[in-house]
Amino acid sequence: MSTINLEALTKACAEARGLSMDAVAKAASGHLGLPLGSTEIAAVLFGNSLNYNPQDTKWLNRDIFILSAGHGSMLLYSWLHLSGYKITLEDIKNFRQLHSITPGHPEFHETPGVEATTGPLGQGVANAVGYATSCKMAAGKFNTEQHKILDQKVVVLVGDGCLQEGISQEALSFAGHHRLDNLIVFYDSNDVTLDAMAIETQSDDVVKRLEALEFDVQVVAQGNNILDIQKAYDQARNSKSGKAQAIVCKTIIAKGIPEVAGTNKGHGEAGVKFVDGARKALGLPEEKFFVSQETRKYFESHQAKLLEKYNQWKSLYAEWKTANPKLAELLESASAEVDTKELMAKIPEFTNKDVIATRKAGSDVLQPVSQALPLLVSGSADLHGSTLNYIREGRDFTPSCLTGRNIKFGIREHAMGAMLNGIAYHGIFRPSGATFLVFADYLRPSIRIAALVGLPVVYIFTHDSIFVGEDGPTHQPVESIPALRLIPNLDVIRPADPEETAAAFAAAFTRKCGPTLLALTRQNLPYLAVDTKTKREGTLLGGYILVKETTALETIIIATGSEVQLAVEAAKQLGSGVRVVSMPSTERFDRQSAEYREQVLPSSCRNRLAIEASQPDFWSKYVGLDGKVIGINRFGLSAPGAQVAKTLGITTDAIVNALKK
Ligand SMILES: Cc1ncc(C[n+]2csc(CCOP(=O)(O)OP(=O)(O)O)c2C)c(N)n1
């Protein structure tokens, strides 16, 4: 077992407990149970085992710790504080207050040392699996025989809640199958959830479950015993079994407040009224937010040891860089901005003007894009054959091919979403994932977090409307696109033809400040007879004049994706005063200058119609009170796509008739 200063860490545990109690008491809100019950796990990790450098929080070879049970955020804040991260005692005193760096649940951009935004239970587990996947891919790509520059572990602390959520099953199943032996899952098994004792809602044998998922599992019966935890951690870290690792720690929730410890009363803030007595029993002085000089000294010397390792790694990295300048350039370019138009220029124009589906156009576009962006990876939830987002030269990511660029997520959409977030948090690879648009709700919570955090994830969602046809209403999205547009900071792009698709991919894969969702058709669409530059550059602007009126402007028809062709045809029938605006992305359009938006949609023209094969309400924003919207206010039908569209009124005739009235 690695050496350990038991006395110092025991003292630090008491003080960390004190910080959590004082912070939750001061805020009069928060969760005390987990920070008190898991503090010995954190002591082993932050006080003895993880490799990190608080001065360089993005150190490439750091171990990554994720608190999946994000409600226990004070655990993280107190140990990050003790470990020398830039979280001051003042920050801890401001726990949960406006603009503090110690928010209610851990937030990625807010706090140094926080590796993932967690709180929605189960997300962090799948984020960790995403990180572990990304670390494997990075090790496969950048390590050489001579220089192993990447050799890190991903450690995640989960509670009963995380493991009850279905996403954990999906993610851990992926981890077991892909032999992510760089992953260590700590299960804070305290037999308590929020409302009640866990026994009221679960009787699964988690050990057997994890073993069945191909994990090596250890049980620490005394989960608050530092030495026992350390022993299990060492065994997991040094295991050569090639399997992902799990440590089940039988802990006592709210340990340190006897009045509530071990019961669901200990989960939240109910223990606050007993903290004075609890602090005394822990040997803490009256002074609140207390950290002793001994503990400070311990962590100073621990940091010095960690710094030695860090500096050794720096030398290794320098040697590697000299020996592998091309690889180093690639690695160091990972976070660089890529110019959208430059990337778009690398996508050849579609010379064959035949009708093709935008998913097929996407497939053709992805090839040059993935060549231009060698760190782009593309996954699918067992639908590569339908979503067509396979990188042809990219091979599959497997335990024996870590450089594979196609990730087979299996039929695990929710884990895919949170794993894409994990890969994006890691910051080396540019992740994208695919499924049918109608299944977007399977990963909506993860999309929401990607948008909240501002992660550059790309979703390639195909089969985007009732035009899916014969698979019927279960597979025909009607509310998906409007519902996705409600998520702040998510760009939704629904291109109308191959050139718009080219621009959509260029926009998506160069956006750095948030996720982008590409909605692509299953069915063929005509190649719109407008020059490529107009379509591509117009798509980057979100909306543009596709067909300009040739006489005084009388009417504007706004359409997206597969309905643009209907708008173009209707305009022909309606006469010379009709303008067609293709609006692949309302979010991008809304970010343009008022002048540009006025140019495309002049306020003087109120005779407007929007058409989209989706729930229609969203479009009133663009057509106004005098305008009309053609959409679908019900679920679809099981029949060939054209028949469904005709029955539901998504046709050229419907546009013409509506505007003639
Ligand atoms: C998806 C989701 N559902 C519900 C909650 C609300 N919630 C927060 S903590 C918690 C109980 C979690 O129990 P456990 O993981 O055992 O944590 P512990 O009681 O050990 O702190 C619940 C239901 C949440 N944060 N996320």
XYZ file of C-alpha atoms and ligand atoms in Angstrom:
687
model
C 0.000 0.000 0.000
C 1.206 3.520 -0.702
C 2.419 5.379 2.352
C -0.123 7.533 4.071
C -0.098 10.100 6.856
C -3.124 8.854 8.726
C -2.941 11.395 11.488
C -2.806 14.360 9.140
C -5.600 13.075 6.944
C -7.822 12.236 9.912
C -7.404 15.790 11.123
C -8.093 17.135 7.632
C -11.273 15.045 7.502
C -12.556 16.643 10.700
C -11.813 20.101 9.332
C -13.348 19.327 5.936
C -16.458 18.176 7.771
C -16.396 21.464 9.677
C -16.165 23.470 6.430
C -19.157 21.640 4.977
C -21.194 22.097 8.145
C -20.331 25.797 8.391
C -21.017 26.475 4.706
C -24.370 24.694 4.665
C -25.348 26.315 7.971
C -24.392 29.797 6.722
C -26.217 29.345 3.410
C -29.128 27.742 5.270
C -29.316 25.368 2.325
C -27.365 22.557 0.750
C -26.679 18.878 1.252
C -24.687 17.843 4.279
C -25.030 14.084 4.089
C -22.625 13.249 1.296
C -19.814 15.659 2.216
C -19.805 14.232 5.731
C -20.218 10.626 4.671
C -17.676 10.544 1.838
C -14.983 12.725 3.284
C -12.544 9.854 3.877
C -12.814 8.921 0.186
C -11.942 12.504 -0.722
C -9.079 12.458 1.779
C -7.537 9.421 0.105
C -7.983 10.960 -3.320
C -7.004 14.589 -2.801
C -4.778 14.078 0.213
C -2.742 11.149 -1.047
C -3.539 9.571 -4.389
C -4.623 11.716 -7.308
C -2.074 13.407 -9.518
C -2.935 17.058 -9.940
C -1.473 20.516 -9.946
C -3.755 23.195 -8.532
C -1.720 25.826 -10.402
C -2.293 24.108 -13.734
C -5.817 22.783 -13.579
C -5.784 21.750 -17.236
C -2.555 19.752 -16.932
C -2.838 17.161 -19.688
C -1.834 14.214 -17.576
C -3.796 15.084 -14.435
C -6.090 12.526 -12.896
C -9.671 13.578 -13.348
C -12.119 13.525 -10.465
C -15.844 13.921 -11.041
C -18.419 14.247 -8.303
C -21.356 12.657 -10.059
C -23.478 13.063 -6.940
C -23.237 16.823 -7.491
C -25.603 17.711 -4.658
C -22.685 16.969 -2.337
C -20.779 19.908 -3.822
C -19.354 20.995 -0.469
C -17.290 17.809 -0.464
C -15.581 18.981 -3.611
C -15.199 22.604 -2.586
C -13.721 21.820 0.799
C -11.175 19.350 -0.556
C -10.277 21.553 -3.528
C -9.739 24.362 -1.049
C -7.493 22.246 1.175
C -5.606 20.979 -1.881
C -4.560 24.458 -2.921
C -6.967 25.194 -5.775
C -7.981 28.820 -6.131
C -10.989 28.517 -3.857
C -10.540 30.690 -0.814
C -12.213 30.428 2.563
C -14.169 33.509 1.508
C -15.451 31.529 -1.473
C -16.503 28.731 0.840
C -18.291 31.247 3.050
C -20.183 32.344 -0.077
C -21.432 28.849 -0.791
C -24.571 29.022 -2.969
C -24.552 32.845 -3.126
C -24.987 35.052 -6.178
C -21.936 35.015 -8.483
C -19.887 32.912 -6.089
C -17.508 30.278 -7.439
C -19.094 27.787 -5.068
C -22.528 27.313 -6.621
C -25.167 24.906 -5.337
C -24.028 22.197 -7.699
C -20.546 22.023 -9.257
C -20.266 24.025 -12.467
C -17.472 23.476 -14.940
C -16.538 27.032 -15.865
C -17.157 28.496 -12.440
C -14.692 26.748 -10.180
C -11.070 25.719 -10.673
C -10.751 21.961 -10.306
C -14.366 21.192 -11.203
C -14.134 18.861 -14.190
C -17.845 18.563 -15.001
C -21.128 20.269 -14.258
C -23.087 17.764 -12.218
C -26.277 17.651 -10.211
C -28.743 15.900 -12.489
C -27.990 12.477 -11.049
C -26.271 9.988 -13.313
C -24.810 12.565 -15.689
C -21.421 12.540 -14.018
C -21.056 8.774 -14.358
C -21.475 9.007 -18.098
C -19.289 12.129 -18.244
C -16.582 10.084 -16.552
C -16.989 7.292 -19.096
C -16.704 9.935 -21.828
C -13.540 11.312 -20.212
C -12.136 7.801 -19.875
C -12.883 7.141 -23.544
C -11.262 10.411 -24.520
C -8.203 9.707 -22.349
C -7.848 6.311 -24.016
C -8.152 7.855 -27.465
C -5.597 10.509 -26.553
C -3.183 7.935 -25.133
C -3.617 5.851 -28.292
C -2.947 8.806 -30.522
C -0.186 10.670 -28.711
C 1.803 8.191 -26.620
C 4.817 6.654 -28.328
C 6.985 3.657 -27.481
C 9.577 5.986 -26.011
C 7.335 8.489 -24.302
C 4.157 7.718 -22.425
C 2.960 11.254 -21.881
C -0.609 10.279 -21.020
C -1.235 7.849 -18.224
C -4.092 9.221 -16.164
C -7.066 7.851 -14.267
C -10.622 9.066 -14.265
C -12.226 8.744 -10.846
C -15.926 9.273 -10.317
C -17.862 9.355 -7.057
C -21.419 8.139 -7.457
C -24.278 7.663 -5.032
C -27.359 5.474 -5.013
C -29.140 8.116 -7.064
C -26.567 8.008 -9.853
C -26.745 4.247 -10.003
C -30.543 4.174 -9.932
C -30.691 6.464 -12.960
C -30.754 4.406 -16.163
C -27.988 6.442 -17.767
C -25.495 4.821 -15.402
C -26.357 1.378 -16.706
C -25.828 2.527 -20.281
C -22.546 4.244 -19.503
C -21.069 1.553 -17.267
C -22.045 -1.091 -19.782
C -20.080 0.826 -22.419
C -17.128 1.171 -20.043
C -17.082 -2.526 -19.241
C -17.377 -3.590 -22.853
C -14.696 -1.205 -24.046
C -12.400 -2.203 -21.212
C -11.877 1.284 -19.895
C -9.366 0.252 -17.264
C -8.490 3.899 -16.676
C -11.848 4.365 -14.954
C -12.341 4.001 -11.192
C -15.892 4.257 -9.893
C -16.310 4.957 -6.176
C -19.794 4.076 -5.001
C -20.784 5.976 -1.885
C -23.056 3.214 -0.678
C -24.772 4.678 2.356
C -28.170 2.989 2.032
C -29.891 6.372 2.021
C -31.419 8.504 -0.726
C -33.484 11.639 -0.240
C -37.002 10.716 0.740
C -36.184 7.531 2.501
C -33.811 4.706 3.233
C -32.610 3.269 -0.070
C -34.115 -0.103 0.739
C -37.525 1.362 -0.025
C -36.577 1.867 -3.662
C -33.783 -0.549 -4.466
C -32.772 -4.076 -3.800
C -30.316 -4.617 -6.616
C -27.062 -6.312 -5.842
C -24.794 -3.600 -7.170
C -21.673 -5.701 -6.805
C -23.124 -8.402 -9.012
C -24.441 -5.806 -11.400
C -21.020 -4.211 -11.792
C -19.357 -7.579 -12.124
C -21.846 -8.505 -14.818
C -20.831 -5.325 -16.602
C -17.239 -6.638 -16.640
C -15.933 -4.444 -13.824
C -13.459 -5.529 -11.186
C -15.311 -4.802 -7.961
C -13.999 -4.362 -4.433
C -16.103 -3.759 -1.359
C -14.838 -1.615 1.486
C -17.014 -2.647 4.402
C -15.776 0.223 6.564
C -16.205 2.938 3.980
C -15.099 5.641 6.382
C -11.800 3.951 7.106
C -8.985 5.795 5.379
C -6.586 2.865 5.316
C -9.151 0.486 3.862
C -10.098 2.964 1.172
C -6.457 3.589 0.342
C -5.801 -0.121 -0.019
C -8.727 -0.568 -2.381
C -7.737 2.484 -4.386
C -4.159 1.260 -4.790
C -5.377 -2.112 -5.972
C -7.724 -0.494 -8.490
C -5.116 1.949 -9.724
C -2.463 -0.709 -10.178
C -4.715 -3.441 -11.520
C -3.462 -5.127 -14.642
C -6.713 -6.940 -15.366
C -7.587 -4.601 -18.212
C -11.012 -4.029 -16.694
C -12.765 -0.936 -15.443
C -12.618 -0.691 -11.654
C -15.285 -0.157 -9.021
C -14.973 0.332 -5.279
C -18.132 0.004 -3.235
C -17.648 1.925 0.008
C -20.171 1.241 2.737
C -20.238 4.712 4.257
C -22.371 6.422 6.882
C -24.286 9.383 5.537
C -23.902 12.578 7.589
C -21.200 10.953 9.686
C -20.285 13.369 12.471
C -23.822 14.472 13.297
C -25.093 11.546 15.362
C -28.656 12.902 15.500
C -29.149 12.318 11.762
C -26.222 10.104 10.679
C -27.131 6.933 8.849
C -30.683 8.054 8.059
C -32.369 9.997 5.289
C -32.647 12.956 7.670
C -28.909 13.247 7.185
C -29.155 13.736 3.411
C -29.989 17.444 3.245
C -29.707 20.291 5.709
C -31.710 18.835 8.591
C -28.490 18.217 10.468
C -27.702 21.919 10.569
C -29.353 22.470 13.913
C -26.971 19.990 15.520
C -23.726 21.316 14.072
C -22.509 23.111 17.180
C -22.430 19.879 19.126
C -21.053 17.991 16.141
C -18.199 20.438 15.660
C -17.249 20.123 19.322
C -17.259 16.345 19.148
C -14.972 16.533 16.114
C -12.518 18.571 18.173
C -13.040 21.730 16.145
C -12.666 25.129 17.841
C -15.506 27.673 18.105
C -14.048 29.561 15.123
C -16.112 28.745 12.054
C -14.528 27.830 8.705
C -11.487 26.615 10.559
C -8.430 25.044 8.981
C -5.463 24.337 11.244
C -1.863 25.191 10.500
C -1.049 21.470 10.649
C -3.482 20.728 7.861
C -2.181 23.643 5.810
C 1.368 22.350 6.288
C 0.377 18.828 5.342
C -1.128 19.987 2.071
C 1.819 22.272 1.344
C 4.173 19.338 1.575
C 1.803 17.148 -0.398
C 1.674 19.777 -3.117
C 5.451 19.905 -3.198
C 5.511 16.157 -3.865
C 2.884 16.503 -6.557
C 4.846 19.342 -8.097
C 7.901 17.112 -8.375
C 5.855 14.613 -10.388
C 4.432 17.416 -12.463
C 7.896 18.750 -13.250
C 9.138 15.290 -14.174
C 6.203 15.049 -16.538
C 7.057 18.438 -18.011
C 10.521 17.163 -18.920
C 9.020 14.025 -20.413
C 6.622 16.163 -22.431
C 9.454 18.384 -23.676
C 11.395 15.311 -24.842
C 8.295 13.916 -26.519
C 7.659 17.240 -28.215
C 11.164 17.402 -29.627
C 10.940 13.844 -30.870
C 7.417 14.221 -32.279
C 6.917 17.782 -33.518
C 3.949 16.902 -35.768
C 2.093 15.091 -32.999
C 2.804 17.934 -30.608
C 1.489 20.454 -33.082
C -1.695 18.443 -33.404
C -2.154 18.078 -29.660
C -1.473 21.729 -29.006
C -3.895 22.752 -31.739
C -6.745 20.902 -30.064
C -8.305 23.970 -28.536
C -7.488 26.346 -31.403
C -10.228 28.261 -33.170
C -10.929 27.035 -36.686
C -12.246 29.523 -39.184
C -15.678 28.470 -40.426
C -15.257 29.734 -43.964
C -11.816 28.147 -44.285
C -13.254 24.817 -43.233
C -16.220 25.272 -45.547
C -13.869 25.927 -48.463
C -12.385 22.471 -47.926
C -15.747 20.857 -48.660
C -16.012 20.351 -52.426
C -19.050 21.697 -54.158
C -21.557 19.011 -55.062
C -21.056 18.622 -58.782
C -23.655 15.920 -59.166
C -26.866 17.892 -58.845
C -28.980 14.765 -58.351
C -31.510 14.508 -55.578
C -29.972 13.177 -52.380
C -31.016 13.148 -48.725
C -29.270 15.651 -46.473
C -28.084 12.718 -44.327
C -26.272 11.425 -47.429
C -24.962 14.889 -48.197
C -23.824 14.993 -44.554
C -21.957 11.761 -45.024
C -20.140 13.190 -48.046
C -19.402 16.417 -46.210
C -18.130 14.665 -43.090
C -15.252 13.074 -45.010
C -13.359 16.271 -45.952
C -14.358 17.889 -42.647
C -12.899 14.998 -40.679
C -9.762 15.138 -42.807
C -9.396 18.827 -42.054
C -10.083 18.233 -38.354
C -8.090 15.136 -37.395
C -9.360 15.284 -33.816
C -12.988 15.055 -34.854
C -14.665 11.849 -33.687
C -18.040 10.611 -34.788
C -20.263 8.184 -32.960
C -23.662 6.702 -33.441
C -26.167 4.873 -31.269
C -26.072 1.721 -33.381
C -27.283 3.683 -36.384
C -24.176 4.500 -38.401
C -25.824 2.630 -41.285
C -28.782 5.044 -41.214
C -27.336 8.270 -39.827
C -24.420 7.855 -42.254
C -21.980 9.820 -40.101
C -19.224 7.242 -40.414
C -15.708 8.542 -40.989
C -14.719 6.251 -43.812
C -10.977 6.249 -43.159
C -11.496 6.464 -39.415
C -11.907 2.833 -38.198
C -13.827 1.947 -35.055
C -12.738 2.847 -31.534
C -12.141 -0.486 -29.769
C -9.817 -1.695 -26.991
C -7.366 -2.826 -29.675
C -7.811 0.275 -31.849
C -7.725 3.293 -29.567
C -7.148 5.570 -32.537
C -10.475 4.605 -34.096
C -12.537 7.709 -34.789
C -15.961 6.093 -35.021
C -17.471 5.368 -31.632
C -20.073 2.656 -31.516
C -22.113 3.826 -28.548
C -24.577 0.974 -28.858
C -28.250 1.687 -28.303
C -27.447 4.024 -25.445
C -28.516 7.505 -26.498
C -28.533 9.047 -23.058
C -25.085 7.802 -22.184
C -23.938 8.898 -25.626
C -25.090 12.445 -24.893
C -23.304 12.652 -21.558
C -20.241 10.851 -22.903
C -20.001 13.394 -25.719
C -20.010 15.997 -22.959
C -17.224 14.115 -21.188
C -15.149 14.072 -24.361
C -15.819 17.768 -24.884
C -14.884 18.618 -21.274
C -11.579 16.839 -21.805
C -10.964 19.281 -24.622
C -8.802 17.252 -26.990
C -11.299 15.689 -29.371
C -14.199 17.301 -31.225
C -17.092 14.978 -30.453
C -20.177 14.268 -32.498
C -22.871 11.670 -32.096
C -25.848 10.505 -34.053
C -29.275 8.998 -33.752
C -32.743 9.581 -35.189
C -34.099 13.037 -34.388
C -37.205 11.561 -32.809
C -34.995 10.052 -30.095
C -33.485 13.421 -29.152
C -35.505 13.335 -25.957
C -33.567 10.266 -24.871
C -30.551 12.526 -24.426
C -32.196 15.861 -23.838
C -30.823 16.232 -20.268
C -27.302 15.854 -21.633
C -27.942 18.253 -24.517
C -29.240 20.729 -21.957
C -26.032 20.481 -19.950
C -23.870 20.794 -23.063
C -25.736 24.009 -23.823
C -25.551 25.249 -20.236
C -21.813 24.650 -20.035
C -21.128 25.780 -23.597
C -19.599 22.537 -24.806
C -18.763 22.217 -28.504
C -20.682 18.999 -29.105
C -22.270 18.213 -32.467
C -25.414 16.114 -32.782
C -26.119 14.610 -36.181
C -29.778 13.693 -35.968
C -31.400 12.281 -39.062
C -34.886 11.163 -40.125
C -36.043 14.620 -39.179
C -39.778 14.724 -39.948
C -42.986 12.948 -40.913
C -41.330 12.372 -44.293
C -39.710 9.366 -42.572
C -42.891 7.688 -43.742
C -43.586 4.031 -43.220
C -41.980 3.672 -39.787
C -44.940 5.662 -38.568
C -45.642 8.182 -35.829
C -43.256 6.645 -33.285
C -40.424 7.528 -35.653
C -41.752 10.793 -37.043
C -40.671 13.817 -35.020
C -43.252 16.598 -34.902
C -42.439 18.460 -31.703
C -38.705 17.697 -31.527
C -37.286 20.663 -33.430
C -39.391 23.363 -31.725
C -38.682 21.750 -28.364
C -34.947 21.720 -29.053
C -35.024 25.361 -30.078
C -36.172 26.172 -26.539
C -32.808 25.138 -25.106
C -30.708 28.287 -24.705
C -27.324 28.216 -26.444
C -28.164 25.217 -28.611
C -27.897 25.942 -32.333
C -30.313 23.882 -34.394
C -29.558 23.752 -38.121
C -31.917 22.108 -40.584
C -30.387 22.397 -44.048
C -32.416 22.215 -47.255
C -29.920 20.766 -49.720
C -26.310 19.502 -50.000
C -24.710 22.959 -50.075
C -26.649 24.113 -47.045
C -25.566 20.845 -45.428
C -21.922 21.648 -46.185
C -22.262 25.009 -44.473
C -24.172 23.475 -41.571
C -21.325 21.035 -40.879
C -18.729 23.798 -41.169
C -20.709 25.938 -38.731
C -21.246 23.077 -36.303
C -17.669 21.841 -36.189
C -16.181 25.288 -35.717
C -18.583 26.517 -33.038
C -16.682 26.671 -29.763
C -19.127 28.153 -27.315
C -21.938 25.624 -27.378
C -23.475 22.591 -29.025
C -24.996 22.392 -32.486
C -27.673 20.021 -33.643
C -27.951 19.112 -37.300
C -31.397 17.921 -38.358
C -31.065 15.932 -41.572
C -33.555 14.203 -43.787
C -33.976 10.529 -44.419
C -35.602 11.233 -47.785
C -34.099 12.677 -50.932
C -34.351 16.397 -51.588
C -33.777 18.302 -54.827
C -30.602 20.319 -55.307
C -31.851 23.896 -55.012
C -31.153 25.853 -58.176
C -29.366 28.752 -56.516
C -25.620 29.357 -56.569
C -23.514 27.581 -53.993
C -22.038 30.730 -52.444
C -25.479 32.149 -51.688
C -26.656 28.920 -50.100
C -23.523 28.248 -48.077
C -22.941 31.761 -46.832
C -26.649 32.230 -46.256
C -26.717 29.134 -44.093
C -23.881 30.484 -41.967
C -26.047 33.548 -41.392
C -28.887 31.298 -40.268
C -31.415 32.643 -42.765
C -31.158 34.296 -46.161
C -33.033 35.241 -49.295
C -33.044 32.121 -51.417
C -35.429 33.380 -54.089
C -35.748 37.133 -54.466
C -38.919 38.792 -55.687
C -38.573 40.363 -59.115
C -41.257 42.989 -58.624
C -42.334 44.882 -55.506
C -42.195 42.656 -52.439
C -45.649 41.406 -51.507
C -45.130 38.136 -49.666
C -42.420 36.296 -47.753
C -42.411 32.533 -47.394
C -40.058 31.217 -44.725
C -39.121 27.550 -44.728
C -36.533 25.146 -43.382
C -35.051 21.867 -44.590
C -37.270 19.695 -46.714
C -40.026 22.296 -46.887
C -37.855 24.840 -48.687
C -38.475 23.079 -52.000
C -42.235 23.441 -51.395
C -41.806 27.149 -50.739
C -39.798 27.598 -53.923
C -42.454 25.826 -55.967
C -45.253 27.816 -54.324
C -43.435 31.078 -55.049
C -43.287 30.171 -58.717
C -47.021 29.648 -58.751
C -47.821 32.754 -56.728
C -46.000 35.272 -58.897
C -43.165 37.759 -59.012
C -43.735 39.561 -55.715
C -42.940 36.533 -53.563
C -39.681 36.082 -51.677
C -38.500 32.756 -50.288
C -36.347 32.869 -47.176
C -34.498 29.716 -46.292
C -34.042 29.701 -42.514
C -31.919 26.674 -41.587
C -31.026 28.072 -38.175
C -33.130 30.629 -36.363
C -30.537 30.857 -33.577
C -27.808 31.881 -35.985
C -30.189 34.268 -37.756
C -31.146 35.914 -34.481
C -27.474 36.636 -33.797
C -27.102 38.680 -36.990
C -27.291 42.466 -36.998
C -30.699 44.116 -36.913
C -29.828 45.565 -40.302
C -29.268 42.159 -41.871
C -32.410 40.706 -40.334
C -34.407 43.679 -41.619
C -32.906 43.167 -45.053
C -34.060 39.530 -45.126
C -37.400 40.066 -43.391
C -38.360 43.718 -44.000
C -40.820 44.849 -41.365
C -42.848 46.579 -44.080
C -43.868 43.175 -45.452
C -46.399 41.611 -43.133
C -47.875 39.153 -45.561
C -45.771 36.249 -44.395
C -46.058 32.511 -44.184
C -43.761 30.013 -42.501
C -43.808 26.318 -43.252
C -42.099 23.549 -41.329
C -43.151 19.925 -40.871
C -43.261 20.470 -37.107
C -45.431 21.867 -34.369
C -46.104 25.406 -35.702
C -46.285 27.762 -32.698
C -42.618 28.753 -32.736
C -42.907 30.506 -36.087
C -45.297 33.241 -34.971
C -42.170 35.049 -33.815
C -41.156 35.490 -37.473
C -44.499 35.859 -39.216
C -46.195 38.118 -36.655
C -49.884 38.500 -35.929
C -50.788 38.969 -39.575
C -48.801 35.962 -40.724
C -49.658 32.316 -41.236
C -47.898 29.137 -40.262
C -48.243 25.738 -41.833
C -47.125 23.020 -39.480
C -48.297 19.852 -37.793
C -50.354 19.935 -34.641
C -50.692 16.217 -34.106
C -48.659 13.015 -34.363
C -47.832 11.568 -37.767
C -49.122 8.526 -39.601
C -47.820 5.187 -40.725
C -47.696 5.419 -44.521
C -45.301 6.432 -47.301
C -43.858 9.872 -46.534
C -45.451 11.726 -49.428
C -48.871 10.420 -48.453
C -48.379 11.408 -44.832
C -47.311 14.880 -45.918
C -50.300 15.235 -48.206
C -52.699 14.073 -45.518
C -51.202 16.474 -42.973
C -51.101 19.392 -45.397
C -47.367 19.837 -45.829
C -47.563 20.617 -49.540
C -47.022 23.307 -52.109
C -50.764 23.507 -52.615
C -51.290 24.214 -48.943
C -48.912 27.187 -49.175
C -50.498 28.500 -52.335
C -54.006 28.168 -50.959
C -53.121 29.786 -47.644
C -51.593 32.789 -49.381
C -54.356 33.179 -51.920
C -56.976 33.501 -49.194
C -32.040 13.345 -12.130
C -32.241 13.823 -10.729
N -33.352 13.478 -10.063
C -33.555 13.923 -8.808
C -32.657 14.739 -8.199
C -32.928 15.287 -6.802
N -32.060 14.613 -5.809
C -30.921 15.163 -5.387
S -30.082 14.182 -4.348
C -31.261 12.981 -4.427
C -31.092 11.688 -3.666
C -29.831 11.043 -4.073
O -29.546 9.964 -3.270
P -28.041 9.460 -3.153
O -27.422 9.429 -4.474
O -28.077 8.200 -2.379
O -27.331 10.614 -2.356
P -27.100 10.696 -0.786
O -28.450 10.555 -0.142
O -26.201 9.593 -0.430
O -26.514 12.049 -0.602
C -32.295 13.372 -5.253
C -33.497 12.561 -5.525
C -31.508 15.094 -8.943
N -30.577 15.900 -8.449
N -31.316 14.592 -10.164
